[in-house]
Coordinates of C-alpha atoms and ligand atoms in Angstrom, one line a residue:
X1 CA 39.9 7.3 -0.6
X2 CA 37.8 6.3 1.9
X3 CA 35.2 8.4 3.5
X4 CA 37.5 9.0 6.5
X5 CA 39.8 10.1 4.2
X6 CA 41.8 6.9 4.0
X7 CA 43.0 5.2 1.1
X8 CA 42.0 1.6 0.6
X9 CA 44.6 -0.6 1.5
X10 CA 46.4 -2.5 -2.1
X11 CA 45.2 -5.7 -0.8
X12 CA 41.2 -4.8 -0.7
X13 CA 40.6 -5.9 -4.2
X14 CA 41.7 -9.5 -4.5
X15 CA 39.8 -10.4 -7.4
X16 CA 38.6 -9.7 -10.3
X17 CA 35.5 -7.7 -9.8
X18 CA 34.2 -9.0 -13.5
X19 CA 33.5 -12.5 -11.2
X20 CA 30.6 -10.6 -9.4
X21 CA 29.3 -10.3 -13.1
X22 CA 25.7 -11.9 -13.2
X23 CA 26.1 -14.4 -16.7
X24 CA 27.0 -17.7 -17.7
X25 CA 30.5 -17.7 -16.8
X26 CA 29.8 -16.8 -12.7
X27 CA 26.7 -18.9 -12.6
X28 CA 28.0 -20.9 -9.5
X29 CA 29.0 -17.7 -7.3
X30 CA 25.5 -16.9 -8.3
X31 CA 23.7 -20.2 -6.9
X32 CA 26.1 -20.0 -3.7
X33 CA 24.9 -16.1 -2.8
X34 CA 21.4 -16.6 -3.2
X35 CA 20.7 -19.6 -1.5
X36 CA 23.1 -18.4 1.7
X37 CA 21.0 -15.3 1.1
X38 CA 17.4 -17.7 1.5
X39 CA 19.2 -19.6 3.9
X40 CA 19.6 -16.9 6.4
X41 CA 16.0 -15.3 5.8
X42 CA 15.0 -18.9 6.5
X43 CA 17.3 -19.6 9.8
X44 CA 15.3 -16.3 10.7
X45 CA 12.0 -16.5 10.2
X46 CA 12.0 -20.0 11.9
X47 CA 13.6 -17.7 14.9
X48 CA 11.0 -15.4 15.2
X49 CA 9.2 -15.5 17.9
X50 CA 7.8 -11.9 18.1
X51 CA 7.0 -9.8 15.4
X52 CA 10.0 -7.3 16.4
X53 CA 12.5 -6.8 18.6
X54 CA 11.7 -3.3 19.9
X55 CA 14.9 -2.0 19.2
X56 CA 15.8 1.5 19.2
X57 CA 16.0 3.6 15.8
X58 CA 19.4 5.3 18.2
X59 CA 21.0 2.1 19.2
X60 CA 20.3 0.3 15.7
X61 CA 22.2 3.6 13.7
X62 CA 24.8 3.2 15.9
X63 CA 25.5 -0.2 14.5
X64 CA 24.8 0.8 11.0
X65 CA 26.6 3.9 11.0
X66 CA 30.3 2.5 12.5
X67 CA 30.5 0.8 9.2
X68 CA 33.0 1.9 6.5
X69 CA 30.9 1.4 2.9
X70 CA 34.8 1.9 1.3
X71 CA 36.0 -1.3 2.9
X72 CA 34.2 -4.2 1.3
X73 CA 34.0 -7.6 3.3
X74 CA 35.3 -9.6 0.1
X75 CA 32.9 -12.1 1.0
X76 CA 29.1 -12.9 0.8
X77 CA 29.1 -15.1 4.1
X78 CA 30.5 -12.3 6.2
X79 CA 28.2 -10.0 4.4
X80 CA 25.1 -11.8 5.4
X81 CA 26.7 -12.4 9.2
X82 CA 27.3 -8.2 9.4
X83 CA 23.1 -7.9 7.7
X84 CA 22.4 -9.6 10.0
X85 CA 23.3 -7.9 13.0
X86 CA 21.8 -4.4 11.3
X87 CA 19.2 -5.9 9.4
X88 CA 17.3 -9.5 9.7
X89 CA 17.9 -9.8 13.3
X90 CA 15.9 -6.5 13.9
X91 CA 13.4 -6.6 11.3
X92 CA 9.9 -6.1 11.4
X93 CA 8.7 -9.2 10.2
X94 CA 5.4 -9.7 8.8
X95 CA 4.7 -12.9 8.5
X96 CA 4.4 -13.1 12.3
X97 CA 0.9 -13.8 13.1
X98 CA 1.4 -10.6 16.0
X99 CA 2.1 -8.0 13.5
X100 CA -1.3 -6.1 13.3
X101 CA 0.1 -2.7 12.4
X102 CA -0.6 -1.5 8.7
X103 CA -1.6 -2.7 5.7
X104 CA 1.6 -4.7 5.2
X105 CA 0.7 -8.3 4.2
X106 CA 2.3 -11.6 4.7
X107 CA 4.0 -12.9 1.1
X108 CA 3.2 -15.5 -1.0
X109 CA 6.1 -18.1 -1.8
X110 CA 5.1 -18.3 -5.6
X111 CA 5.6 -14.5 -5.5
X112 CA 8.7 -14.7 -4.2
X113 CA 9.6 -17.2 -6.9
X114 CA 8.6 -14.4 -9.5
X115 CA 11.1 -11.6 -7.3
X116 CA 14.5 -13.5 -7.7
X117 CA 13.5 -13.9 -11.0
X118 CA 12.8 -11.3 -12.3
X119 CA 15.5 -9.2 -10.3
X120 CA 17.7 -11.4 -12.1
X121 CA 16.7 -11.1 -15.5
X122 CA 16.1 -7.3 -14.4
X123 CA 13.7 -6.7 -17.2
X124 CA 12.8 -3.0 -17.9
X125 CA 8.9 -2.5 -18.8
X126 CA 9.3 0.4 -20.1
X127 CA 9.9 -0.5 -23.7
X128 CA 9.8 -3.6 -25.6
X129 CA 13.0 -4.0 -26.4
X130 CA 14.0 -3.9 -22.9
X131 CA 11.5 -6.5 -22.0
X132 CA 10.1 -8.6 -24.7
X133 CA 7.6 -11.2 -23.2
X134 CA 7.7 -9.1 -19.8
X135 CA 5.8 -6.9 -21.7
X136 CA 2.9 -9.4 -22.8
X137 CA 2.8 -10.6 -19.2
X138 CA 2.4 -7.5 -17.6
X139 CA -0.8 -6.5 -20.3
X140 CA -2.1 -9.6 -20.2
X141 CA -2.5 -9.5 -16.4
X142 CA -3.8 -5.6 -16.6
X143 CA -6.3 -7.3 -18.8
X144 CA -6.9 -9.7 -16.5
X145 CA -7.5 -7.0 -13.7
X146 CA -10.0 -5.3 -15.9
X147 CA -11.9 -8.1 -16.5
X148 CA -12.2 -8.8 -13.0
X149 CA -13.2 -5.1 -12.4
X150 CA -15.3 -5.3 -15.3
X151 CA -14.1 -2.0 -16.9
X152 CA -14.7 -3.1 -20.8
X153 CA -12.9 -3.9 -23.8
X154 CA -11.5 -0.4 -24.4
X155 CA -9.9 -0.7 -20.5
X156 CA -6.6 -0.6 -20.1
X157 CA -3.8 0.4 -17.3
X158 CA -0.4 -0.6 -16.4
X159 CA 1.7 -1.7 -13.2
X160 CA 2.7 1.0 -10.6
X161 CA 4.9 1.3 -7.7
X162 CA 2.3 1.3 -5.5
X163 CA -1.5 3.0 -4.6
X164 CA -0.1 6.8 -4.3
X165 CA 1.5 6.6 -7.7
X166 CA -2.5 4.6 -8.9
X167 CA -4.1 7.8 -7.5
X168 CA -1.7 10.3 -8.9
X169 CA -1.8 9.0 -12.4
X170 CA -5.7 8.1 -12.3
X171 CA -6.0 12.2 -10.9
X172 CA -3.4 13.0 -13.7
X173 CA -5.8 11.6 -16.5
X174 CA -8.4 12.8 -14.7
X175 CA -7.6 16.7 -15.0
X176 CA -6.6 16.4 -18.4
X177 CA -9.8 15.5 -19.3
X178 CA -11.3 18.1 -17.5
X179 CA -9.2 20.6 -19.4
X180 CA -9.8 19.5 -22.3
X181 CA -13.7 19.4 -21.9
X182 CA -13.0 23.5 -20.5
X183 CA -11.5 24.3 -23.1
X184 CA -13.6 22.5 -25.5
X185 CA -16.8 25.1 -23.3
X186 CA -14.6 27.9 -23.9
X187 CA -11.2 28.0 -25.9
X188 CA -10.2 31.1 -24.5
X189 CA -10.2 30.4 -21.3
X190 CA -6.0 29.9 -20.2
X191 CA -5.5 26.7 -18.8
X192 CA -4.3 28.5 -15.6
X193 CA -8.1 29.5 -14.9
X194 CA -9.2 26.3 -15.9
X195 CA -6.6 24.7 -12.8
X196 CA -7.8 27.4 -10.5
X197 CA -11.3 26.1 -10.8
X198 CA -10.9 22.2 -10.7
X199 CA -11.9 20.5 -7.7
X200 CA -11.4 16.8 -6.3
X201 CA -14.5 15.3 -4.4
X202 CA -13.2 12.3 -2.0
X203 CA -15.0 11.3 1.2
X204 CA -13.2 12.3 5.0
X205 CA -11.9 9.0 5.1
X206 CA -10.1 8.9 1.6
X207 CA -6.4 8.4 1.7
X208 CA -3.9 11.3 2.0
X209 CA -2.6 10.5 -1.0
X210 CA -5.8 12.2 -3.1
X211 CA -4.6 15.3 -1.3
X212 CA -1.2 15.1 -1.8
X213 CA -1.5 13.9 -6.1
X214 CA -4.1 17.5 -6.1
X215 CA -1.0 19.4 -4.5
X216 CA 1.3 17.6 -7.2
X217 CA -0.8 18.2 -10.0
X218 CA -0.8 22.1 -9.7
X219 CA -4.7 21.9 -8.0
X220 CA -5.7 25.1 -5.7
X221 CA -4.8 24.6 -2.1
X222 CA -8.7 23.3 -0.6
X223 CA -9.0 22.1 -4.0
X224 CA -10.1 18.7 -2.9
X225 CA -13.7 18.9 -1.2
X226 CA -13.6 16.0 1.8
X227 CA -17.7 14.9 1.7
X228 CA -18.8 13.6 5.1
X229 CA -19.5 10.0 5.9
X230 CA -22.1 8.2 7.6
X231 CA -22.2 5.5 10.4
X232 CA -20.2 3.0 9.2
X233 CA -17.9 6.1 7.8
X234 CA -18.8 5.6 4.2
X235 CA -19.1 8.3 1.9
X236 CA -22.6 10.2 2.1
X237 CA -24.0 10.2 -1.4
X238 CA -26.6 12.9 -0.3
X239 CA -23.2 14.7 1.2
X240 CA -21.5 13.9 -3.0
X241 CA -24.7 15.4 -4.2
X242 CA -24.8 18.9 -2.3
X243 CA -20.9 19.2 -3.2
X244 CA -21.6 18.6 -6.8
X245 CA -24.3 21.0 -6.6
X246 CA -22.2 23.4 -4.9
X247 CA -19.3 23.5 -7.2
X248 CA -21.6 23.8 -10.3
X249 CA -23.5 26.7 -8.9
X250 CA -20.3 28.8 -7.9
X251 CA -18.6 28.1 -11.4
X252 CA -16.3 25.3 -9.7
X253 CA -15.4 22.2 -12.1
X254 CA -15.0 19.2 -10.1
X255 CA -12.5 17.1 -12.3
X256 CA -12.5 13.5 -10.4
X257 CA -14.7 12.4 -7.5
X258 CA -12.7 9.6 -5.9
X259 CA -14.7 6.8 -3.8
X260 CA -12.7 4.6 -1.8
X261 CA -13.4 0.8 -1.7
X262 CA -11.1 0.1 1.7
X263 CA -10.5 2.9 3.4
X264 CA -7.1 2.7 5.3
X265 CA -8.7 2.9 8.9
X266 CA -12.5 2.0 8.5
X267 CA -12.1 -0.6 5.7
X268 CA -15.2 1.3 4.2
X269 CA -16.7 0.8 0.8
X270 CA -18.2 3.8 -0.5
X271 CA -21.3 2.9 -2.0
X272 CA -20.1 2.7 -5.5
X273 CA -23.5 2.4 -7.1
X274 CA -25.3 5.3 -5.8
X275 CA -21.9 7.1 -6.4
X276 CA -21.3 6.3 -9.6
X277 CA -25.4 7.6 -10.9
X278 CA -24.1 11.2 -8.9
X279 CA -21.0 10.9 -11.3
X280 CA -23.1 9.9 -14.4
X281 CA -25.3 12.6 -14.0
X282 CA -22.8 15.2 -13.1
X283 CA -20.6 13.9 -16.3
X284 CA -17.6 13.9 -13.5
X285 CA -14.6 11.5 -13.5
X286 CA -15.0 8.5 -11.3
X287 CA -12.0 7.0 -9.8
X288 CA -12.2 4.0 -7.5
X289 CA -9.4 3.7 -4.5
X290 CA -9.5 -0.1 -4.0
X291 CA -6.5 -0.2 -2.9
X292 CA -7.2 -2.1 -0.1
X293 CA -10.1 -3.8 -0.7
X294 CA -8.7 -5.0 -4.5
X295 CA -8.6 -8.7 -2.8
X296 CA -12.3 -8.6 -3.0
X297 CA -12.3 -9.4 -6.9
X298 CA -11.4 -12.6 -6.2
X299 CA -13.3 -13.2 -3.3
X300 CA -15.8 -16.0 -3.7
X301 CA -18.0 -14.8 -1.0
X302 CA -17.9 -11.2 -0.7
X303 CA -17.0 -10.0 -4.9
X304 CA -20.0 -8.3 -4.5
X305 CA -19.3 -5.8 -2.0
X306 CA -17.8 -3.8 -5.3
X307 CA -20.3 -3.6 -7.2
X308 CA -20.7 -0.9 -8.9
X309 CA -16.7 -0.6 -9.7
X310 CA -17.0 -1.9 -12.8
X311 CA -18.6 2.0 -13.8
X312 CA -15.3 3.7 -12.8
X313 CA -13.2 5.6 -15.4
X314 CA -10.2 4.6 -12.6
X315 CA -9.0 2.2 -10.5
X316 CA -6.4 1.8 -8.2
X317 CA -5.7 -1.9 -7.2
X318 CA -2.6 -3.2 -4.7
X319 CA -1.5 -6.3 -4.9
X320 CA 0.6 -5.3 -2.4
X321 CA -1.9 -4.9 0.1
X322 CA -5.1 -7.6 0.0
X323 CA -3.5 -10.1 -3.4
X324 CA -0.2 -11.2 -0.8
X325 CA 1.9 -9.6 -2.9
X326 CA 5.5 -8.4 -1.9
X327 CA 6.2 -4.4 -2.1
X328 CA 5.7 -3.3 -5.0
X329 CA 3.2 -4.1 -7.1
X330 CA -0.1 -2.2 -8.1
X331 CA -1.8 -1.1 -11.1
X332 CA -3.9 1.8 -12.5
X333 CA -6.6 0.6 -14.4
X334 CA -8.8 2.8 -17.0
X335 CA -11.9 2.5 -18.7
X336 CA -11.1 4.4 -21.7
X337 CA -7.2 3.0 -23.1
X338 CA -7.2 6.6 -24.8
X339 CA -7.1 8.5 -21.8
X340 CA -3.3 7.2 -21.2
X341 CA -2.1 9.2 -23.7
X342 CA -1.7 11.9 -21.1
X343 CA 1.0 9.8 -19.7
X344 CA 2.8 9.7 -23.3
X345 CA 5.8 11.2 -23.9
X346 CA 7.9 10.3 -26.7
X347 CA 11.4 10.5 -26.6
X348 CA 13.2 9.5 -29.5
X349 CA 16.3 7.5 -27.8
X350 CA 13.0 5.2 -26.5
X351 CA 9.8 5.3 -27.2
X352 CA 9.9 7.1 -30.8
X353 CA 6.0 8.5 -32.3
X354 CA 6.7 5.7 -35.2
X355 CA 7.0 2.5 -33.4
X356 CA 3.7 3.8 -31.7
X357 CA 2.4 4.0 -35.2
X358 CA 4.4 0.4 -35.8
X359 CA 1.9 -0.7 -32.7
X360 CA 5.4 -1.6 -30.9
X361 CA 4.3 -2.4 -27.2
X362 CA 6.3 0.2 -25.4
X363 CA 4.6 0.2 -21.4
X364 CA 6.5 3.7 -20.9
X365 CA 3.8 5.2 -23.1
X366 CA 1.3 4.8 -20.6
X367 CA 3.7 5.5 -17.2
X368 CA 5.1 7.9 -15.5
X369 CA 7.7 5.9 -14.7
X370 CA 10.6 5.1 -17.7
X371 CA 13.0 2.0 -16.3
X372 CA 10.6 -0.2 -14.2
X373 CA 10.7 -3.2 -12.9
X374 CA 8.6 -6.6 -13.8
X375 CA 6.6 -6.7 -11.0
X376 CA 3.9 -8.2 -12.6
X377 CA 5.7 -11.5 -13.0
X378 CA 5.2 -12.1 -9.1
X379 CA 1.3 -12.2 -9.5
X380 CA 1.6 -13.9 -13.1
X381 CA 3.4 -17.0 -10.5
X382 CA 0.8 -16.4 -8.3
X383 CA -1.8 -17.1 -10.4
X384 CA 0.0 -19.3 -12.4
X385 CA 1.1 -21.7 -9.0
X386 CA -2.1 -20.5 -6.8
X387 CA -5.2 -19.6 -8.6
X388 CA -7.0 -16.6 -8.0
X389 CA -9.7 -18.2 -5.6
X390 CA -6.7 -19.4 -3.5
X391 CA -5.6 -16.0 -3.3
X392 CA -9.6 -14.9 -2.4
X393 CA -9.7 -17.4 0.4
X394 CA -6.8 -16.2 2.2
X395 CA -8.5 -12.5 2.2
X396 CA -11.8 -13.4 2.8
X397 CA -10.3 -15.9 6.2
X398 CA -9.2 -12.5 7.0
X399 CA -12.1 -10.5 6.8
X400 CA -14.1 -13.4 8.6
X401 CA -11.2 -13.0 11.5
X402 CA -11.9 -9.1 11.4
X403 CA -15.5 -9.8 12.1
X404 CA -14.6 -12.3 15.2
X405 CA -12.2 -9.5 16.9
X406 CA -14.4 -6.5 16.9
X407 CA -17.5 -8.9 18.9
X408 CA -14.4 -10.1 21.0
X409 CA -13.5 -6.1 21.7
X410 CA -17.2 -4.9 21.5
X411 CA -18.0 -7.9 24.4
X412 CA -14.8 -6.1 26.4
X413 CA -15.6 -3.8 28.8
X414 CA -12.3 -2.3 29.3
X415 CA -12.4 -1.0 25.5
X416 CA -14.7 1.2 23.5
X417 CA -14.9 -0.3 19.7
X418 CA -15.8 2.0 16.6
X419 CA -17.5 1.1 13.0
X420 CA -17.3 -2.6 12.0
X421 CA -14.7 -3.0 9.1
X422 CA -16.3 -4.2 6.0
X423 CA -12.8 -5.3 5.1
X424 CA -10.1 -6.7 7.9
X425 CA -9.4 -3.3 10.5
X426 CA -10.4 -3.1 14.3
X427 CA -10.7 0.4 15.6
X428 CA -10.4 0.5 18.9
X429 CA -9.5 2.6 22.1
X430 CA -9.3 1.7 26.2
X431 CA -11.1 3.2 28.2
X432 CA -9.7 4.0 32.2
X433 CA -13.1 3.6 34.6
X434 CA -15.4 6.8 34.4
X435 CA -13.5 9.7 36.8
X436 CA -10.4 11.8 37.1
X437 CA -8.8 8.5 35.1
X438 CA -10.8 9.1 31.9
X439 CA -8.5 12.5 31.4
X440 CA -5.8 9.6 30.8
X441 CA -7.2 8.3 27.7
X442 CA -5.5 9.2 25.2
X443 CA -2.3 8.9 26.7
X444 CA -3.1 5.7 28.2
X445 CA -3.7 4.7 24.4
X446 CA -0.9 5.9 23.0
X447 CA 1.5 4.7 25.8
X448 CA -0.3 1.0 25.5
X449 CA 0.6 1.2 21.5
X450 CA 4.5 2.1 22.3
X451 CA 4.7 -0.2 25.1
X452 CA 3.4 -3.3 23.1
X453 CA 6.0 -2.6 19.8
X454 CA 9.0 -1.9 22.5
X455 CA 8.6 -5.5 24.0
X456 CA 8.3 -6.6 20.4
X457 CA 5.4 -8.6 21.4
X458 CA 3.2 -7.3 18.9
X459 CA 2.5 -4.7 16.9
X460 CA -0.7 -2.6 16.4
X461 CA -1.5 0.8 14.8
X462 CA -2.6 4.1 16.0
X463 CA -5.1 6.7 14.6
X464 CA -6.6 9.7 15.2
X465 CA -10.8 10.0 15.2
X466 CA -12.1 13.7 15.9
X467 CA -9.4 14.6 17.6
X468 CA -8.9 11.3 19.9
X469 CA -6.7 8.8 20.1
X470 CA -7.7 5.3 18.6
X471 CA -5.7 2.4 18.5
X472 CA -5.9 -0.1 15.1
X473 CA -5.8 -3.9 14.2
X474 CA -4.9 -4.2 10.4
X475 CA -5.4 -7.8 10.0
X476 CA -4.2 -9.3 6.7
X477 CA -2.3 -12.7 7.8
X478 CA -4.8 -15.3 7.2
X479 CA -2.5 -17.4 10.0
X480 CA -3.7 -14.6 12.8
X481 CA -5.9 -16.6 15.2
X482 CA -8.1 -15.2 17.8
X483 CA -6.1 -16.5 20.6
X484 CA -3.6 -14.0 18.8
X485 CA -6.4 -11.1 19.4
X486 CA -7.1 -12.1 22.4
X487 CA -3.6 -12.0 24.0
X488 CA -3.0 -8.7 22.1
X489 CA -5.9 -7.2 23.9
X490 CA -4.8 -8.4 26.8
X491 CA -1.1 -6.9 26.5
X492 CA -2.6 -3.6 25.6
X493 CA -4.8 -3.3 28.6
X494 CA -2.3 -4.3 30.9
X495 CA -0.3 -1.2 29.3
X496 CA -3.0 0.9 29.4
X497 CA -3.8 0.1 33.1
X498 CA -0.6 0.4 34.4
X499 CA -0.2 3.6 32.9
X500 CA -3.3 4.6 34.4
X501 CA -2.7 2.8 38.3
X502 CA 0.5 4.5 38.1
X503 CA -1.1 8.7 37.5
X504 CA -4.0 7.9 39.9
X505 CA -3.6 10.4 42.5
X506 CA -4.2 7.4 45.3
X507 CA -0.5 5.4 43.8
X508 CA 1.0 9.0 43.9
X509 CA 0.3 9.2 47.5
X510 CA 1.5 6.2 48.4
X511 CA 5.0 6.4 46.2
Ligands
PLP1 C1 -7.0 3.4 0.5 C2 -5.5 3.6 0.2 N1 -5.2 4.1 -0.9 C3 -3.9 4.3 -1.3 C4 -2.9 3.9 -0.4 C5 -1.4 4.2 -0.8 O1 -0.8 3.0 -1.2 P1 0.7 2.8 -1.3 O2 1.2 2.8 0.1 O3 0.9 1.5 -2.0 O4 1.3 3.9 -2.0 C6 -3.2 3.3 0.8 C7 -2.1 2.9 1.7 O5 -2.3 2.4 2.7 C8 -4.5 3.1 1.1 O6 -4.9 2.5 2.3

């Protein structure tokens, strides 16, 4: 039956449904389908001019909806022709030099090599015998990671689906071990005291995520403590030091402080150094955010804005975000490999306590996932095709851009520009001339940022800074120019202004 309560008609299956069968015997229906498939991503891409079209979410489900799922097409080419219409043709692509939304990179080609790949093969990580050499990659390039962080011989870590499942694991890890240390003080203390009194330290600017993993993990509501930052919105180590202070006096245990290298809005480096001696001293779990700013480890020029990384117990690397990955790839990285055992779980259909003993290299001991994907074959291409410095020189040509739009804003008297990035973000607002207009702000800001993505033009982000509206550029396409900037700003104020000419209480006289 279909879902309109129709039966199929006798004719809808004409063949054999074993030919759709990925293996030797359909190995020609399987060439065809993919390369119509990169065909038509191709015939695209060439197409766009614009990073979107600006269509509507109402007039796009209208399209996706009047199709019947229980009436196949029968045939990849009409397949692609109907995506089209609901998918490619509407996309939000990327790769457009305009798109300067979120943290959404442009792909690497030898990364896309490594996804048909390995969605063919369709390795599972989680065991060994579901994966084989997959398994050797993916550690191999962990260790990799970890050397580049400079975590230790003991490091370890494994691939995630992306920087909210890094930070939830590295917080997991992180309040065992402060559990165990409680108890360890005082064994009869139940481990729903012990929860009650954790705390998470983070900075404002630290990603929701931190918040969220505390809610997940069973932490207090307020259990994460958000530290003030200072000018250019990194975290205040003399603010770290009075929370630290505070929680030990009132009997609180703070079970992670988490620094972020790339904050989402600022691109701010907490200063890992000075945080990382509070840590020390306070014996306190230190878990470095780089999700963003990862790219920076293989940056020739600018490696050394981490420093001071390399004393984390944690890391949180996207590849996904600054290595030119495509969605997903990221990693947790440890220093200590023995503190993934509080990811273990052993399950005797999988991942049996005796082939641990047998040292078999099952990755599911150290997840939280069970069946996931390869995705560190897309980086091992990377680096195997690119090199790491080529990968470095692509982020650092975006940071340098980053630098080149915020003098272009700052030297533009129609906007107001906040904190410099250290990484590759603009944040920005316009400001209406000083009067009755200024009132408009922050609509004027948020019309000129829904105006822009509903011509498709270009896309930019929006935030919020005490209170206000702020609009963002995320740059990560090393293709972005400045003439691209340039025009963008442009295209904004004429929003802004228009929105502004058209409330002034001299155009409403005259309407
Ligand atoms: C600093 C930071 N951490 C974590 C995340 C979450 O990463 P993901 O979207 O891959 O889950 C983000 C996402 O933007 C981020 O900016």
């Amino acid at each position: 039956m279909t879902s309109h309560g129709q039966t199929a008609p006798a004719d809808a299956v004409p063949e054999d449904a074993r030919t759709h069968l990925f293996n030797d015997r359909n190995l020609d229906r399987y060439r065809r389908a993919v390369t119509e498939g990169v065909e038509r991503v191709a015939r695209r891409v060439a197409r766009a001019d614009r990073p979107f079209t600006g269509v509507s979410p109402a007039r796009l489900a209208e399209r996706i909806s009047g199709i019947d799922l229980d009436r196949p097409l029968h045939d990849p080419t009409a397949a692609l022709d109907e995506l089209d219409e609901v998918y490619l043709r509407d996309a939000v692509y990327f790769h457009h030099p305009r798109y300067l939304a979120h943290l959404n990179c442009p792909v690497v080609i030898p990364a896309l090599l490594g996804e048909a790949i390995l969605s063919a093969i369709n390795s599972s990580l989680d065991t060994w015998d579901q994966s084989a050499g997959g398994t050797l990659i993916e550690r191999r390039l962990i260790e990799w990671a970890a050397g580049r962080v400079g975590l230790g011989s003991d490091a370890d870590g494994v691939f995630t689906s992306g920087g909210t499942q890094s930070n939830l694991q590295a917080l997991l890890l992180a309040r065992e071990e402060a559990c165990a240390k409680a108890m360890a003080g005082s064994p009869s203390l139940p481990r729903h005291e012990i929860l009650r009194r954790l705390r998470v330290i983070a900075s404002a600017d630290g990603h929701f995520s931190v918040t969220k993993s505390a809610r997940l993990l069973g932490l207090e509501p307020g259990a994460v403590i958000l530290v003030e930052t200072d000018e250019r919105r990194r975290m205040r180590p003399d603010a770290l030091a009075r929370e630290l202070d505070r929680c030990r006096r009132d009997g609180l245990q703070v079970m992670a402080v988490v620094a972020t290298a790339g904050t989402t809005d600022f691109g701010a480096i907490d200063p890992l150094p000075e945080i990382a001696d509070l840590c020390g001293h306070a014996d306190v779990w230190l878990h470095v955010d780089a999700a963003y700013g990862c790219g920076l480890l293989v940056s020739k020029t600018r490696r050394h804005l981490l420093n001071g990384i390399e004393r984390a117990d944690s890391v949180t690397i996207d590849f996904h975000k600054s290595f030119f990955q495509p969605v997903s790839s990221s990693a947790v990285l440890v220093r200590d490999a023995a503190t993934l055992r509080h990811a273990t779980y052993h399950a005797d259909y999988l991942n049996p306590a005796y082939a641990a003993e047998q040292r078999i290299p099952n990755q599911v001991d150290k997840s939280l996932q069970t069946t996931r994907r390869f995705d560190a074959l897309k980086l091992w291409l990377t680096l195997r095709i690119m090199g790491p410095d080529a990968i470095g020189e692509l982020f650092d040509r975006v940071v340098d851009r980053a630098a080149q739009a915020w003098e272009l804003i700052n030297a533009d008297p129609r906007f107001e520009v906040l904190a410099k990035s250290q990484l590759s973000t603009v944040v920005f607002r316009y400001l209406p001339p000083e009067g009755p207009a200024r009132k408009l702000t922050d609509d004027a800001n948020l019309h000129a940022r829904q105006a822009l993505a509903a011509s498709g033009q270009a896309m930019v982000a929006g935030t919020k800074v005490d209170g206000r509206h702020y609009l963002k550029l995320t740059l990560l396409n090393p293709e972005t120019s400045l003439d691209d900037i340039a025009h963008v700003i442009g295209l904004l104020a004429g929003h802004a202004e228009r929105y502004v000419t058209e409330r002034s209480p001299l155009h409403c006289g005259t309407a």
